[in-house]
């Protein structure tokens, strides 16, 4: 049975239609409010312009982020950047909170605090007990209509993202004391890749925009990530291809053209080499699995 959607399941706040203007500064909600009535299951979907932080205080279950399943336990932190395909199966009566930040709020904060761009990556990590200055004040401020509420919520959201970034950094052991020139170049490359992966394919195109040579860019990428620039470019393209195959009914040819491939047959060969299955077989395996 083909379970792909007529169009990409892209929502605003939880399964509601996306709105041009988010209805509030941010949104705070207990997991039980929407997960409970849905038998503690949230079907796979994504929010094009919302960043979400989930906190599991007690309970757990599983989270599926861009096709990868993660176990959730007490004190789990889940980072879901805008555009990430995500779904959940929580254990009944799981206690937790989800904070939803529109991109217009989250992006400037992340730019300021997250030079390594850890918050750009979907992740689950064990975070330990939640500090008392985190969610309780945020929840209280969200429920009030007092003076300077937008500024207060923005400040509290900044604290939440800083705390979340710290937990993600600890989990990955990637918190340098100072950022080297190579690390800065790699960060700039990652930002450029996220914006242009569907238009720029050669390493030389990225190197030119970053004002470095292609061999130097590849050396830096290999040193910082263990993979050359060409591999990172291809991986980002194929991640988007997997998303489109799994969650839309776009044809293989349409996906190829959307990702900047002039020849769908060549795209199919690249996809098979990268993923291990041709595009149509990947779609069939994914949809038949009932994910």
Coordinates of C-alpha atoms in Angstrom, one line a residue:
X1 CA 0.0 0.0 0.0
X2 CA 1.4 3.4 -1.0
X3 CA 1.2 5.7 2.1
X4 CA 2.8 8.8 0.6
X5 CA 0.9 12.0 1.0
X6 CA -0.8 14.0 -1.8
X7 CA 1.6 16.8 -0.9
X8 CA 4.3 17.2 1.7
X9 CA 2.8 17.1 5.2
X10 CA 3.9 20.6 6.2
X11 CA 2.1 22.2 9.1
X12 CA 2.0 25.3 11.2
X13 CA 1.5 24.7 14.9
X14 CA 1.0 20.9 15.3
X15 CA -1.4 19.7 12.5
X16 CA -2.9 23.1 11.9
X17 CA -2.4 24.9 8.6
X18 CA 0.7 27.0 8.4
X19 CA -0.1 30.7 8.9
X20 CA 1.8 33.6 7.3
X21 CA 2.1 35.1 10.8
X22 CA 2.6 32.9 13.9
X23 CA -0.2 33.7 16.3
X24 CA 2.1 34.5 19.2
X25 CA 5.7 35.2 20.2
X26 CA 6.1 31.4 20.8
X27 CA 4.0 28.5 22.1
X28 CA 4.4 26.3 25.1
X29 CA 2.4 23.2 25.7
X30 CA 2.4 20.0 27.7
X31 CA 2.8 16.9 25.6
X32 CA -0.4 15.4 27.0
X33 CA -2.5 18.1 25.5
X34 CA -2.2 16.8 22.0
X35 CA -0.5 13.5 22.3
X36 CA -2.9 12.1 24.8
X37 CA -6.0 12.3 22.6
X38 CA -4.0 10.8 19.8
X39 CA -3.1 7.7 21.8
X40 CA 0.3 9.2 22.4
X41 CA 1.3 9.0 18.8
X42 CA 2.1 11.9 16.5
X43 CA 2.3 11.0 12.8
X44 CA 5.3 12.0 10.7
X45 CA 5.2 15.7 9.6
X46 CA 7.3 18.8 9.4
X47 CA 7.1 22.5 10.0
X48 CA 8.8 24.6 7.4
X49 CA 9.2 27.7 9.6
X50 CA 9.0 26.4 13.2
X51 CA 11.8 25.3 15.5
X52 CA 10.7 23.0 18.3
X53 CA 12.4 21.9 21.6
X54 CA 10.9 18.9 23.3
X55 CA 11.6 18.1 26.9
X56 CA 10.7 14.7 28.4
X57 CA 10.6 14.9 32.2
X58 CA 9.3 11.5 32.9
X59 CA 8.3 8.6 30.6
X60 CA 9.6 8.3 27.0
X61 CA 9.1 6.3 23.9
X62 CA 10.6 6.8 20.5
X63 CA 11.2 9.8 18.2
X64 CA 11.7 9.4 14.4
X65 CA 13.7 12.3 13.0
X66 CA 14.3 12.3 9.2
X67 CA 13.8 8.5 9.1
X68 CA 16.1 7.7 12.1
X69 CA 14.6 6.3 15.2
X70 CA 15.8 7.6 18.7
X71 CA 14.9 6.2 22.1
X72 CA 13.4 8.6 24.6
X73 CA 13.8 8.3 28.3
X74 CA 13.5 10.5 31.4
X75 CA 15.2 13.8 30.9
X76 CA 15.5 13.5 27.2
X77 CA 16.0 16.7 25.1
X78 CA 14.8 16.6 21.5
X79 CA 15.9 19.3 19.1
X80 CA 13.7 19.6 15.9
X81 CA 14.9 22.4 13.5
X82 CA 12.5 23.8 10.9
X83 CA 12.0 21.4 8.0
X84 CA 12.8 18.2 9.9
X85 CA 10.4 15.4 9.3
X86 CA 9.5 14.1 12.7
X87 CA 7.0 11.8 14.5
X88 CA 6.6 10.3 18.0
X89 CA 5.3 7.3 19.9
X90 CA 5.3 8.3 23.5
X91 CA 4.6 5.9 26.4
X92 CA 1.2 6.6 27.9
X93 CA 1.1 9.4 30.5
X94 CA 4.6 10.7 29.5
X95 CA 5.2 14.0 31.2
X96 CA 6.9 16.7 29.1
X97 CA 6.7 20.0 27.3
X98 CA 7.2 21.2 23.8
X99 CA 8.3 24.8 23.1
X100 CA 7.6 26.0 19.5
X101 CA 9.6 29.0 18.2
X102 CA 8.8 30.6 14.9
X103 CA 11.9 31.0 12.6
X104 CA 11.7 34.8 12.9
X105 CA 12.4 34.4 16.7
X106 CA 14.7 31.4 16.7
X107 CA 16.9 32.3 13.7
X108 CA 18.5 35.5 15.1
X109 CA 19.1 33.8 18.5
X110 CA 20.7 30.8 16.9
X111 CA 22.9 33.0 14.7
X112 CA 24.1 34.8 17.8
X113 CA 24.8 31.8 20.1
X114 CA 25.4 28.8 17.8
X115 CA 28.5 29.2 15.7
X116 CA 28.9 25.4 15.3
X117 CA 25.3 25.2 14.1
X118 CA 24.4 22.3 16.4
X119 CA 20.9 23.6 16.7
X120 CA 20.5 23.2 12.9
X121 CA 20.7 19.5 13.4
X122 CA 17.8 17.2 14.5
X123 CA 19.0 15.4 17.7
X124 CA 18.0 13.6 20.8
X125 CA 20.3 13.6 23.9
X126 CA 20.2 12.8 27.6
X127 CA 20.1 16.2 29.3
X128 CA 19.9 15.6 33.0
X129 CA 17.5 17.4 35.4
X130 CA 15.9 20.6 34.1
X131 CA 17.1 23.8 35.8
X132 CA 14.3 25.6 37.7
X133 CA 14.9 28.8 35.6
X134 CA 13.9 27.0 32.4
X135 CA 10.4 26.0 31.6
X136 CA 8.5 27.1 34.7
X137 CA 9.1 30.9 34.1
X138 CA 8.5 30.4 30.3
X139 CA 5.2 28.6 31.0
X140 CA 4.1 31.3 33.4
X141 CA 5.1 34.2 31.0
X142 CA 3.4 32.5 28.1
X143 CA 0.1 32.2 30.1
X144 CA 0.1 35.9 31.1
X145 CA -0.7 39.1 29.3
X146 CA 1.4 41.5 31.2
X147 CA 3.6 44.4 30.2
X148 CA 6.7 43.6 28.2
X149 CA 5.5 40.1 27.6
X150 CA 7.2 39.7 24.1
X151 CA 10.5 40.9 25.4
X152 CA 10.2 38.5 28.4
X153 CA 9.3 35.5 26.2
X154 CA 12.2 36.3 23.9
X155 CA 14.7 36.5 26.8
X156 CA 13.4 33.2 28.2
X157 CA 13.5 31.5 24.7
X158 CA 17.1 32.7 24.4
X159 CA 17.9 31.0 27.8
X160 CA 16.2 27.8 26.6
X161 CA 18.2 27.7 23.4
X162 CA 21.4 28.4 25.2
X163 CA 20.7 25.6 27.7
X164 CA 19.7 23.2 24.9
X165 CA 22.8 24.1 22.9
X166 CA 24.9 23.3 26.0
X167 CA 23.4 19.9 26.3
X168 CA 23.8 19.1 22.6
X169 CA 27.4 20.2 22.8
X170 CA 28.1 18.0 25.8
X171 CA 26.5 15.1 24.1
X172 CA 28.7 15.5 21.0
X173 CA 31.8 16.6 22.9
X174 CA 32.3 19.4 20.4
X175 CA 32.6 22.5 22.5
X176 CA 36.0 24.2 21.6
X177 CA 37.4 26.9 23.8
X178 CA 38.0 29.1 20.7
X179 CA 37.0 28.5 17.1
X180 CA 39.9 28.0 14.7
X181 CA 39.9 29.5 11.2
X182 CA 39.2 26.1 9.8
X183 CA 36.2 25.6 12.1
X184 CA 34.9 29.0 11.0
X185 CA 35.3 28.2 7.3
X186 CA 33.5 24.8 7.9
X187 CA 30.6 26.7 9.7
X188 CA 30.3 29.1 6.7
X189 CA 30.3 26.1 4.3
X190 CA 27.5 24.4 6.3
X191 CA 25.4 27.5 6.1
X192 CA 26.0 27.9 2.4
X193 CA 25.3 24.3 1.8
X194 CA 22.0 24.4 3.6
X195 CA 20.8 27.3 1.4
X196 CA 22.2 26.2 -2.0
X197 CA 22.4 22.3 -1.9
X198 CA 19.7 22.1 -4.6
X199 CA 21.4 24.6 -6.9
X200 CA 25.2 24.3 -6.3
X201 CA 26.7 20.9 -6.9
X202 CA 30.4 21.2 -7.5
X203 CA 32.8 21.8 -4.7
X204 CA 34.4 24.6 -6.8
X205 CA 31.1 26.5 -6.7
X206 CA 31.1 26.6 -2.9
X207 CA 34.8 27.3 -2.7
X208 CA 34.4 30.3 -5.0
X209 CA 31.7 31.8 -2.8
X210 CA 33.8 31.2 0.3
X211 CA 36.9 32.7 -1.4
X212 CA 39.1 29.6 -1.0
X213 CA 40.3 26.9 -3.3
X214 CA 38.3 23.7 -3.7
X215 CA 41.2 21.5 -2.4
X216 CA 41.5 23.7 0.7
X217 CA 37.7 23.5 1.3
X218 CA 37.8 19.7 1.0
X219 CA 40.7 19.4 3.4
X220 CA 38.9 21.5 6.0
X221 CA 35.7 19.5 5.6
X222 CA 37.6 16.3 6.0
X223 CA 39.4 17.6 9.1
X224 CA 36.2 19.0 10.7
X225 CA 33.8 16.2 9.8
X226 CA 35.8 13.2 8.5
X227 CA 34.3 13.7 5.0
X228 CA 35.3 15.7 2.0
X229 CA 33.2 18.6 0.8
X230 CA 31.8 16.6 -2.2
X231 CA 30.5 13.9 0.2
X232 CA 28.8 16.4 2.4
X233 CA 27.2 18.1 -0.6
X234 CA 25.9 14.8 -1.9
X235 CA 24.7 13.7 1.5
X236 CA 22.6 16.9 1.9
X237 CA 21.1 16.4 -1.5
X238 CA 20.2 12.8 -0.8
X239 CA 18.7 13.7 2.6
X240 CA 16.3 16.0 0.8
X241 CA 15.6 13.3 -1.9
X242 CA 14.7 10.8 0.9
X243 CA 12.3 13.4 2.4
X244 CA 10.6 14.0 -0.9
X245 CA 10.3 10.4 -1.8
X246 CA 8.9 9.4 1.6
X247 CA 6.6 12.3 2.2
X248 CA 5.3 13.5 -1.2
X249 CA 4.0 12.0 -4.4
X250 CA 6.4 13.8 -6.6
X251 CA 7.8 11.7 -9.4
X252 CA 11.4 10.7 -9.4
X253 CA 12.0 13.0 -12.3
X254 CA 10.3 15.9 -10.5
X255 CA 12.5 15.3 -7.5
X256 CA 15.6 15.1 -9.7
X257 CA 14.9 18.5 -11.3
X258 CA 14.0 20.1 -8.0
X259 CA 17.4 19.1 -6.7
X260 CA 19.2 20.5 -9.7
X261 CA 19.9 17.2 -11.6
X262 CA 19.4 17.7 -15.4
X263 CA 19.1 13.9 -15.9
X264 CA 16.7 11.8 -13.8
X265 CA 18.5 8.6 -14.7
X266 CA 21.7 10.0 -13.4
X267 CA 20.0 11.2 -10.3
X268 CA 18.6 7.6 -9.8
X269 CA 22.1 6.2 -10.1
X270 CA 23.5 8.7 -7.6
X271 CA 20.7 8.0 -5.2
X272 CA 21.2 4.2 -5.4
X273 CA 24.9 4.6 -4.8
X274 CA 24.4 6.8 -1.8
X275 CA 21.4 5.2 -0.2
X276 CA 21.7 1.6 -1.3
X277 CA 18.4 1.4 -3.1
X278 CA 17.0 3.0 -6.3
X279 CA 14.5 5.8 -5.6
X280 CA 11.4 3.8 -6.4
X281 CA 12.5 0.9 -4.3
X282 CA 13.3 3.2 -1.4
X283 CA 9.9 4.8 -1.6
X284 CA 8.2 1.3 -1.7
X285 CA 10.3 0.0 1.3
X286 CA 9.5 3.2 3.2
X287 CA 5.8 3.4 2.6
X288 CA 5.2 -0.3 2.9
X289 CA 6.9 -0.2 6.4
X290 CA 4.0 1.9 7.6
X291 CA 6.2 4.7 8.9

